[in-house]
PDB file of C-alpha atoms in Angstrom:
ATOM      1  CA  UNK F  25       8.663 -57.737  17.029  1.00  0.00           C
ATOM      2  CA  UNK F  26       5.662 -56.052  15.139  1.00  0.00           C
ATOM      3  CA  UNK F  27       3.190 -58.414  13.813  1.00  0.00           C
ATOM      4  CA  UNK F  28      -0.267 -58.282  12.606  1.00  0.00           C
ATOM      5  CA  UNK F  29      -3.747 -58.720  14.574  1.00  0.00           C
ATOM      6  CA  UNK F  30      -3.851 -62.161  12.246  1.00  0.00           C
ATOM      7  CA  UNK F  31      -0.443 -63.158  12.521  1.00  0.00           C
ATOM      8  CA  UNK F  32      -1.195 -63.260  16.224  1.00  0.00           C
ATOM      9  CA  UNK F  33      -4.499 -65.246  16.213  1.00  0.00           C
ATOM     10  CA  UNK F  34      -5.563 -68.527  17.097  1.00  0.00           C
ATOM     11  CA  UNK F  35      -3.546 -71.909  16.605  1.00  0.00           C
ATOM     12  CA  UNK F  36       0.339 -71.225  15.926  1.00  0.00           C
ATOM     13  CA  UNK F  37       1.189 -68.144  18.411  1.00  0.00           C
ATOM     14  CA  UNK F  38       0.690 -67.609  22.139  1.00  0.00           C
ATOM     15  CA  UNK F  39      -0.098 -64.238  20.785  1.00  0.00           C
ATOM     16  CA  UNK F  40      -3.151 -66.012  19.640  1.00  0.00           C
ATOM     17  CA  UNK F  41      -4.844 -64.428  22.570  1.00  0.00           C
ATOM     18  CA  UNK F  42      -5.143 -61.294  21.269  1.00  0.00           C
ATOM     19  CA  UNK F  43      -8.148 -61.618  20.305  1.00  0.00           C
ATOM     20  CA  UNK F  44     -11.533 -60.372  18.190  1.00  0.00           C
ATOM     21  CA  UNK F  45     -15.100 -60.094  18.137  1.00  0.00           C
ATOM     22  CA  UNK F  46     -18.547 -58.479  18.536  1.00  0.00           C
ATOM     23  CA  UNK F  47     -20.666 -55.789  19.866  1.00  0.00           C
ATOM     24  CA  UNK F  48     -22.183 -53.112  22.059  1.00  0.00           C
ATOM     25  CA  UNK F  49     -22.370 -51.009  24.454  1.00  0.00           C
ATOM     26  CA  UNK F  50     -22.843 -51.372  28.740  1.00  0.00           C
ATOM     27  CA  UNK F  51     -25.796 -51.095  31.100  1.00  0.00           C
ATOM     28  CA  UNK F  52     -26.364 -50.836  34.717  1.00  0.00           C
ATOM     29  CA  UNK F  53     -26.141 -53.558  37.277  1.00  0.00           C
ATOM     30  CA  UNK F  54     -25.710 -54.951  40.778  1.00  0.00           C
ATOM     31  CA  UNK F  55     -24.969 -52.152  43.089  1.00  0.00           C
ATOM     32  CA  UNK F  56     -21.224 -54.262  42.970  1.00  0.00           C
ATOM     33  CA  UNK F  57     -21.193 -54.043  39.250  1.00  0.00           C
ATOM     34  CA  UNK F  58     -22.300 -50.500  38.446  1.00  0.00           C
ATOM     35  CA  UNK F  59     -20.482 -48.969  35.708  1.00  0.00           C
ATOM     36  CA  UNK F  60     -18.007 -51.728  35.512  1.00  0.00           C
ATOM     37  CA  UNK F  61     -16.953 -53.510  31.555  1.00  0.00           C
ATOM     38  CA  UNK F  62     -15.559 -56.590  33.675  1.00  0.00           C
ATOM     39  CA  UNK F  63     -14.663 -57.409  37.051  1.00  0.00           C
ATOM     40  CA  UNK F  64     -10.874 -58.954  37.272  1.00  0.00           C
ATOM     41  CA  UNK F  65      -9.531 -60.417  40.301  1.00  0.00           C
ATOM     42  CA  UNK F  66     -11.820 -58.335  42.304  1.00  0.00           C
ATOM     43  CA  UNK F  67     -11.027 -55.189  40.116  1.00  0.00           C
ATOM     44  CA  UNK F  68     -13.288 -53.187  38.192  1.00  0.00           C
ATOM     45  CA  UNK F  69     -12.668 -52.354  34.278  1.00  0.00           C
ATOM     46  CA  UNK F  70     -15.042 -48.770  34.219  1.00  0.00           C
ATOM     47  CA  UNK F  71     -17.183 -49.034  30.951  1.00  0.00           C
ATOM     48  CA  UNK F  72     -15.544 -45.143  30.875  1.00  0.00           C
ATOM     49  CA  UNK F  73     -12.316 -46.413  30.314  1.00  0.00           C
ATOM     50  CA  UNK F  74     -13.567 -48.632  27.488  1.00  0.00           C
ATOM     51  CA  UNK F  75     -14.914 -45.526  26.262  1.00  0.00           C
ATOM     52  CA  UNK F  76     -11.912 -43.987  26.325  1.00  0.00           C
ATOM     53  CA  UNK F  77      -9.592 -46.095  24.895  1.00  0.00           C
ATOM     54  CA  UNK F  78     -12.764 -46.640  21.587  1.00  0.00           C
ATOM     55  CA  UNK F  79     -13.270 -43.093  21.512  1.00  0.00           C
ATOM     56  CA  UNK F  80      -9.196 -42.092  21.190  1.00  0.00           C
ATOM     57  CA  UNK F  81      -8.448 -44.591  19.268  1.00  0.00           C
ATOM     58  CA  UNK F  82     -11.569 -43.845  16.877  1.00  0.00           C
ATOM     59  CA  UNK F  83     -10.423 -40.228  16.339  1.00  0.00           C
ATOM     60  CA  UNK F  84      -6.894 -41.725  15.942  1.00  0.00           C
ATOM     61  CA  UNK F  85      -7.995 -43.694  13.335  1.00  0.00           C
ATOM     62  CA  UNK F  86     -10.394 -41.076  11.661  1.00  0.00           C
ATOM     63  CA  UNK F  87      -7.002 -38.504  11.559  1.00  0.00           C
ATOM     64  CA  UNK F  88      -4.650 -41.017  10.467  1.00  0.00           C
ATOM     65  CA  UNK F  89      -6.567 -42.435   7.430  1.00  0.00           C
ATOM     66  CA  UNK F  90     -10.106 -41.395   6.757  1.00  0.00           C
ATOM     67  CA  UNK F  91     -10.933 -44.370   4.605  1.00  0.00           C
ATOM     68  CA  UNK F  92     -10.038 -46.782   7.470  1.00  0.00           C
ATOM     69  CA  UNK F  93     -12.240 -44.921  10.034  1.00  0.00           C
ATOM     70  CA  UNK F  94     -15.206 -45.139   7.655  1.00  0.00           C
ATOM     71  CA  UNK F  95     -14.694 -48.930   7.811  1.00  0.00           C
ATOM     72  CA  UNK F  96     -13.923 -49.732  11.826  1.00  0.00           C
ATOM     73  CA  UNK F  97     -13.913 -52.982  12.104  1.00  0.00           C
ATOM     74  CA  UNK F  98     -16.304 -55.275  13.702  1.00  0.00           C
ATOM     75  CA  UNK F  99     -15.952 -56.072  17.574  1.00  0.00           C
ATOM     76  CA  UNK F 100     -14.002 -53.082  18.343  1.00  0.00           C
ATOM     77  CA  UNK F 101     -15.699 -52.219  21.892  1.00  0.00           C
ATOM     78  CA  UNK F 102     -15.647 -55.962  22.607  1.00  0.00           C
ATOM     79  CA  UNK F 103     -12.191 -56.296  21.813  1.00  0.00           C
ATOM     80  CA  UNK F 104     -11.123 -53.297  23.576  1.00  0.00           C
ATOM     81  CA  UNK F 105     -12.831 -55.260  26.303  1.00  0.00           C
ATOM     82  CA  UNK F 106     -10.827 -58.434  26.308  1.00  0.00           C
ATOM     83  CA  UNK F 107      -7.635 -56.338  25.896  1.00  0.00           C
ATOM     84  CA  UNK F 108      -8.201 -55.055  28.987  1.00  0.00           C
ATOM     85  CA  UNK F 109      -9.002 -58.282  30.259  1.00  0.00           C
ATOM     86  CA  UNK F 110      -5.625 -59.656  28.866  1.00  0.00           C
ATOM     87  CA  UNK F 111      -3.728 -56.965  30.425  1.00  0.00           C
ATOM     88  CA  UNK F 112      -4.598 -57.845  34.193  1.00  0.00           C
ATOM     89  CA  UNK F 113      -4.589 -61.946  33.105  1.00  0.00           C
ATOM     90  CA  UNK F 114      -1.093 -61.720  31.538  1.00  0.00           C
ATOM     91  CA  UNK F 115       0.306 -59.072  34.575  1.00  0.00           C
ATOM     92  CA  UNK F 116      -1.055 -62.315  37.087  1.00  0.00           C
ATOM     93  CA  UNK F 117       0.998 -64.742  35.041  1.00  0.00           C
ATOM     94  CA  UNK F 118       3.961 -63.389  35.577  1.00  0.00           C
ATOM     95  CA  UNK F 119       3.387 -62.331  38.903  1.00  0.00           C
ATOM     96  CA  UNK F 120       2.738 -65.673  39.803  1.00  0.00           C
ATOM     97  CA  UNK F 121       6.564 -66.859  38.190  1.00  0.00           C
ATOM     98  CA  UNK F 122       8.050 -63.713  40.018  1.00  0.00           C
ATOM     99  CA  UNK F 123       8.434 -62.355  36.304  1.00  0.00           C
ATOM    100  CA  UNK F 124       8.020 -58.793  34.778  1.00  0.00           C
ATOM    101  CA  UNK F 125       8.476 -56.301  31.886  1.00  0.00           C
ATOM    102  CA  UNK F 126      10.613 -53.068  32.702  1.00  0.00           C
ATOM    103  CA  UNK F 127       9.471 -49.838  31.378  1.00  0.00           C
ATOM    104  CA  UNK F 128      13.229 -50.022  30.113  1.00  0.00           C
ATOM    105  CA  UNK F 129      13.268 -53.368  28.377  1.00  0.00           C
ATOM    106  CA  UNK F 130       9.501 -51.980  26.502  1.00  0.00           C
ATOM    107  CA  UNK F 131      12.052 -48.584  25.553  1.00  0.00           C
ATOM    108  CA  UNK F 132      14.555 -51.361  23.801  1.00  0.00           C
ATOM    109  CA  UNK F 133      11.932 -52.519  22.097  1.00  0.00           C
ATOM    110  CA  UNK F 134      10.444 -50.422  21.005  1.00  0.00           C
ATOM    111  CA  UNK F 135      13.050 -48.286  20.066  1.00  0.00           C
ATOM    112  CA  UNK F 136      14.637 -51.024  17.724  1.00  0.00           C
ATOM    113  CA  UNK F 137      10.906 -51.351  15.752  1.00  0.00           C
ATOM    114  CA  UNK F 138      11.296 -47.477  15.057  1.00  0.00           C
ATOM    115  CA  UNK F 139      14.510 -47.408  13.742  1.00  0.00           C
ATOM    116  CA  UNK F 140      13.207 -50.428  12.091  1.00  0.00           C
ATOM    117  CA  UNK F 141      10.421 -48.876  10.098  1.00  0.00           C
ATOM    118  CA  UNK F 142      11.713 -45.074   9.783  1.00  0.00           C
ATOM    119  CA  UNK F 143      10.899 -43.608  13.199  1.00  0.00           C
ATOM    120  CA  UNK F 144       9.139 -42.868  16.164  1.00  0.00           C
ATOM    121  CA  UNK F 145       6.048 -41.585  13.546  1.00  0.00           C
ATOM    122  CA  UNK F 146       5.955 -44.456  11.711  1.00  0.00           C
ATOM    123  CA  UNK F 147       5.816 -47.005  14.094  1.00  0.00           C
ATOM    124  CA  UNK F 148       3.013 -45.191  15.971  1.00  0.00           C
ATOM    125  CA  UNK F 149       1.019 -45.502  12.531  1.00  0.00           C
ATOM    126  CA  UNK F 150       1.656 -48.924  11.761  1.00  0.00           C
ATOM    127  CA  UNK F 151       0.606 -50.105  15.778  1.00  0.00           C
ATOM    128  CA  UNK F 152      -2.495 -47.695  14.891  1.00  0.00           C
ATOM    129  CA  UNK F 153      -3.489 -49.103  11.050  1.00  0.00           C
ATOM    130  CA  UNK F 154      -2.816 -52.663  11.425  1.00  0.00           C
ATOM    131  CA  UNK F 155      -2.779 -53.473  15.016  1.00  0.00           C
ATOM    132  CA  UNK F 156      -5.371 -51.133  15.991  1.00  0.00           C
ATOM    133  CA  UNK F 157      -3.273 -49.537  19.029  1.00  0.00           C
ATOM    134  CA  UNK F 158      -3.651 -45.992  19.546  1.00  0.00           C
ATOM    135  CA  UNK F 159      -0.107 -43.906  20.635  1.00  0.00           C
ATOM    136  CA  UNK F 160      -0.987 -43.625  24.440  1.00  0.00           C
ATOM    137  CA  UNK F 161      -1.590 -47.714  24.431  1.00  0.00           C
ATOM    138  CA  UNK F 162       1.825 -48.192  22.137  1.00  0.00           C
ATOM    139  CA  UNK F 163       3.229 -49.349  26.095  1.00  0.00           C
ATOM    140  CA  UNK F 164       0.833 -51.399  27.227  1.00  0.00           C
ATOM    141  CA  UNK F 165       0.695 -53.478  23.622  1.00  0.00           C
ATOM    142  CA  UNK F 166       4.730 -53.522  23.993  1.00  0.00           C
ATOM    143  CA  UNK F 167       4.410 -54.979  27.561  1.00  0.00           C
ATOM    144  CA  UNK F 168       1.467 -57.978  26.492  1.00  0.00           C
ATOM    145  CA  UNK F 169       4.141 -59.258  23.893  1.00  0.00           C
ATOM    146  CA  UNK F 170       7.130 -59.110  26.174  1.00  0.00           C
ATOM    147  CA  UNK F 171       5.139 -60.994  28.900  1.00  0.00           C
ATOM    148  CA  UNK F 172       4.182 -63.683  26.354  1.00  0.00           C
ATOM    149  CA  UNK F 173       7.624 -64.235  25.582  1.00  0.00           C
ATOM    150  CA  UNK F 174       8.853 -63.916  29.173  1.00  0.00           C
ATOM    151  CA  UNK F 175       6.400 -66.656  30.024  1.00  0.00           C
ATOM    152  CA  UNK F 176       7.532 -69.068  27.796  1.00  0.00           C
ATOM    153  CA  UNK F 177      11.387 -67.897  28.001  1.00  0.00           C
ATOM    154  CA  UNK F 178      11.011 -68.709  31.720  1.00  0.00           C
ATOM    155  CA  UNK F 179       9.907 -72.278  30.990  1.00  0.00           C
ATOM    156  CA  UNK F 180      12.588 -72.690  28.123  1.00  0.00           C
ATOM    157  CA  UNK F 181      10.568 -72.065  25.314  1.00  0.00           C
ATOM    158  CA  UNK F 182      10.062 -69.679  22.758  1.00  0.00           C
ATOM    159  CA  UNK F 183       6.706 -68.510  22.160  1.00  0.00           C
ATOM    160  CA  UNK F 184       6.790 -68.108  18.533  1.00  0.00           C
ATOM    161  CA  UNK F 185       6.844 -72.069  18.714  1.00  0.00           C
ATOM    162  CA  UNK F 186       4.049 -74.746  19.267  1.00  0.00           C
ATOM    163  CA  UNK F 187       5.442 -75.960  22.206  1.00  0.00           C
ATOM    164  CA  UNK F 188       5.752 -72.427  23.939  1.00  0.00           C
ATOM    165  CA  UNK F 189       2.353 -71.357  22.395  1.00  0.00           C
ATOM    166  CA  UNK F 190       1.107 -73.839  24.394  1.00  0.00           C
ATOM    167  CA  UNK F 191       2.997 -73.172  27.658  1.00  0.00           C
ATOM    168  CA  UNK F 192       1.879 -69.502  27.353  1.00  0.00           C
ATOM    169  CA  UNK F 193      -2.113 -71.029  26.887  1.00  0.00           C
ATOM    170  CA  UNK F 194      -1.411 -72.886  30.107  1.00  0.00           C
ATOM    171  CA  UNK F 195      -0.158 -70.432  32.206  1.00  0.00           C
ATOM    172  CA  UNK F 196      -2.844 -67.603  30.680  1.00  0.00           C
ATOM    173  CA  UNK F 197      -5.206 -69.905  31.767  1.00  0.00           C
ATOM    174  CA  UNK F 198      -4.336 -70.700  35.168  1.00  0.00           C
ATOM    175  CA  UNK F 199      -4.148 -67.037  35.901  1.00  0.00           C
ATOM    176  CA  UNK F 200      -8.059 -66.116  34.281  1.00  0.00           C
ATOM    177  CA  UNK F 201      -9.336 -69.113  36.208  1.00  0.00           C
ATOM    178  CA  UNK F 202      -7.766 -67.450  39.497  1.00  0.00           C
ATOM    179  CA  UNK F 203      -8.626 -64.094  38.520  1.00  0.00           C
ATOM    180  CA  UNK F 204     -12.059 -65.124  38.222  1.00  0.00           C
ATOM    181  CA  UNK F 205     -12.873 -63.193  35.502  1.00  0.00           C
ATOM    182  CA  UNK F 206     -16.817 -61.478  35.291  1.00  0.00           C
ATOM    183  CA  UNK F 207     -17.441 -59.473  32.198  1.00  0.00           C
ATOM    184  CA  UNK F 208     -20.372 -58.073  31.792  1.00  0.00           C
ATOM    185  CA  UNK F 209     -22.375 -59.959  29.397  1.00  0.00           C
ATOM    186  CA  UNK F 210     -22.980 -56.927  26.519  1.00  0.00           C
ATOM    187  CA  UNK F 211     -19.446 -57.777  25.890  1.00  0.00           C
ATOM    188  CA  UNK F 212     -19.510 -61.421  26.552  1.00  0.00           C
ATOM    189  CA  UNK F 213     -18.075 -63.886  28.933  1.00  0.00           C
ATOM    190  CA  UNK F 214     -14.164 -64.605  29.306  1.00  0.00           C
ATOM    191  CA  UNK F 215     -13.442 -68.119  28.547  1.00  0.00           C
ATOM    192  CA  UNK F 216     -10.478 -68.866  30.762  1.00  0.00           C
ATOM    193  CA  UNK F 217      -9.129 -71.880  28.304  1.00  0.00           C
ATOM    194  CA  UNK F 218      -9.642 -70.156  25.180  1.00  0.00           C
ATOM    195  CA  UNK F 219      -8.307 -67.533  26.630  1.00  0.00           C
ATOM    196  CA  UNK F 220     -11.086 -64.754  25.063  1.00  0.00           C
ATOM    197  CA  UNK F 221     -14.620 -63.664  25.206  1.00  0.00           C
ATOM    198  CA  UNK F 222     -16.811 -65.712  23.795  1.00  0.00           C
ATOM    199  CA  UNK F 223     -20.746 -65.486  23.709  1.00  0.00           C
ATOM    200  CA  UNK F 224     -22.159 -64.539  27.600  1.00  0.00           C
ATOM    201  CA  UNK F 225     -24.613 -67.817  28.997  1.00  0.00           C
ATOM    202  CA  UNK F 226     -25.334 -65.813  32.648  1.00  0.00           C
ATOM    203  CA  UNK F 227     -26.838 -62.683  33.748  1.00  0.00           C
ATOM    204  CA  UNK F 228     -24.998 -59.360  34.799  1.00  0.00           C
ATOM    205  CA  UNK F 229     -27.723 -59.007  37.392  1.00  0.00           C
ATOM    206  CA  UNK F 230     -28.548 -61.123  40.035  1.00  0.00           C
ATOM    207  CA  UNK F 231     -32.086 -63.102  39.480  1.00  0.00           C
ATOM    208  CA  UNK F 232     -35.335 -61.629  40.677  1.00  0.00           C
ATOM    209  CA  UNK F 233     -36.861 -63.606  43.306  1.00  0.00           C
ATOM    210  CA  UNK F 234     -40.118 -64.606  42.797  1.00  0.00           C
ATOM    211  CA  UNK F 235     -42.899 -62.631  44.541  1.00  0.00           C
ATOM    212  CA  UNK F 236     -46.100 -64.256  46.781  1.00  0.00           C
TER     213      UNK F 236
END
């Protein structure tokens, strides 16, 4: 069940769409916008939860292994970003096949990649050093993989396969272009089809009108 950030990226897996990236910090907006990383299906992702989940998982990282921490990788507010994106677009695609992860079936799970690697410890380190998942996200990364297999499992596939990669794409799709997705463009914009942020074309704020 545990693979790595770049066994998970772009052509062969659905988990693909776990994505990477770019860049900064957030800024004000639209009185409808204020404060808010993204906008999902009418929801607001609070740049304070971004900087949250960067600043835990920074002093995670920095405790863990020093050497690491000196080196963060590139992208890593950004790609907090679209994880929280990916969250709300995976929850809508199987909400939309009457589908969803248990907080028991995560517990199986997970509890079979502890034993698997030594314990409860050393799982928490390898989600931490080569996923990049600090321990109080350890659920949430649990439930994205489950719902990319549950996805494909409901349409007969397997999503470790090129056929139910690309039933997975489909469906993530669908449910981002419903959502309609609005991040705010420090981060970038969320591509529905490629299913990640990619470089923002519009403005956060609404245009100035032109004055007599």
């Amino acid at each position: 069940m545990i693979r790595t950030r770049s066994a998970l990226r772009p052509a062969r897996t659905a988990a693909g769409v776990l994505l990477a990236a770019a860049v900064l910090s957030a800024c004000g907006g639209a009185p409808a916008h204020q404060g808010a990383a993204a906008v999902v299906g009418g929801e607001q992702i609070r740049i304070a939860t971004v900087q949250a989940k960067v600043g835990a998982l920074r002093e995670a990282t920095a405790e863990a292994a020093p050497e690491a921490a000196a080196q963060e990788q590139a992208g890593l507010v950004r790609r907090t970003v679209a994880g929280l994106v990916l969250d709300r677009v995976i929850s809508r695609a199987l909400a939309d096949r009457g589908l969803t992860v248990t907080d028991g079936e995560i517990a199986q799970v997970r509890d079979a990649d502890a034993q698997l690697l030594g314990g409860e410890a050393a799982l928490r380190r390898e989600l931490l050093l080569r996923q990049g998942v600090a321990a109080a996200d350890v659920p949430d990364f649990y439930r994205q993989q489950l719902g990319i297999r549950a996805i494909a499992a409901a349409a007969g596939q397997d999503a470790r396969t090129e056929q139910g990669d690309a039933v997975v794409r489909k469906a993530l799709a669908d449910a981002g272009t419903a959502l309609k997705v609005e991040v705010n463009p420090r981060y970038g914009r969320w591509d529905p089809q490629r299913i990640t942020l990619v470089e923002a074309d519009t403005d956060w704020l609404p245009a100035k009108r032109a004055t007599a």
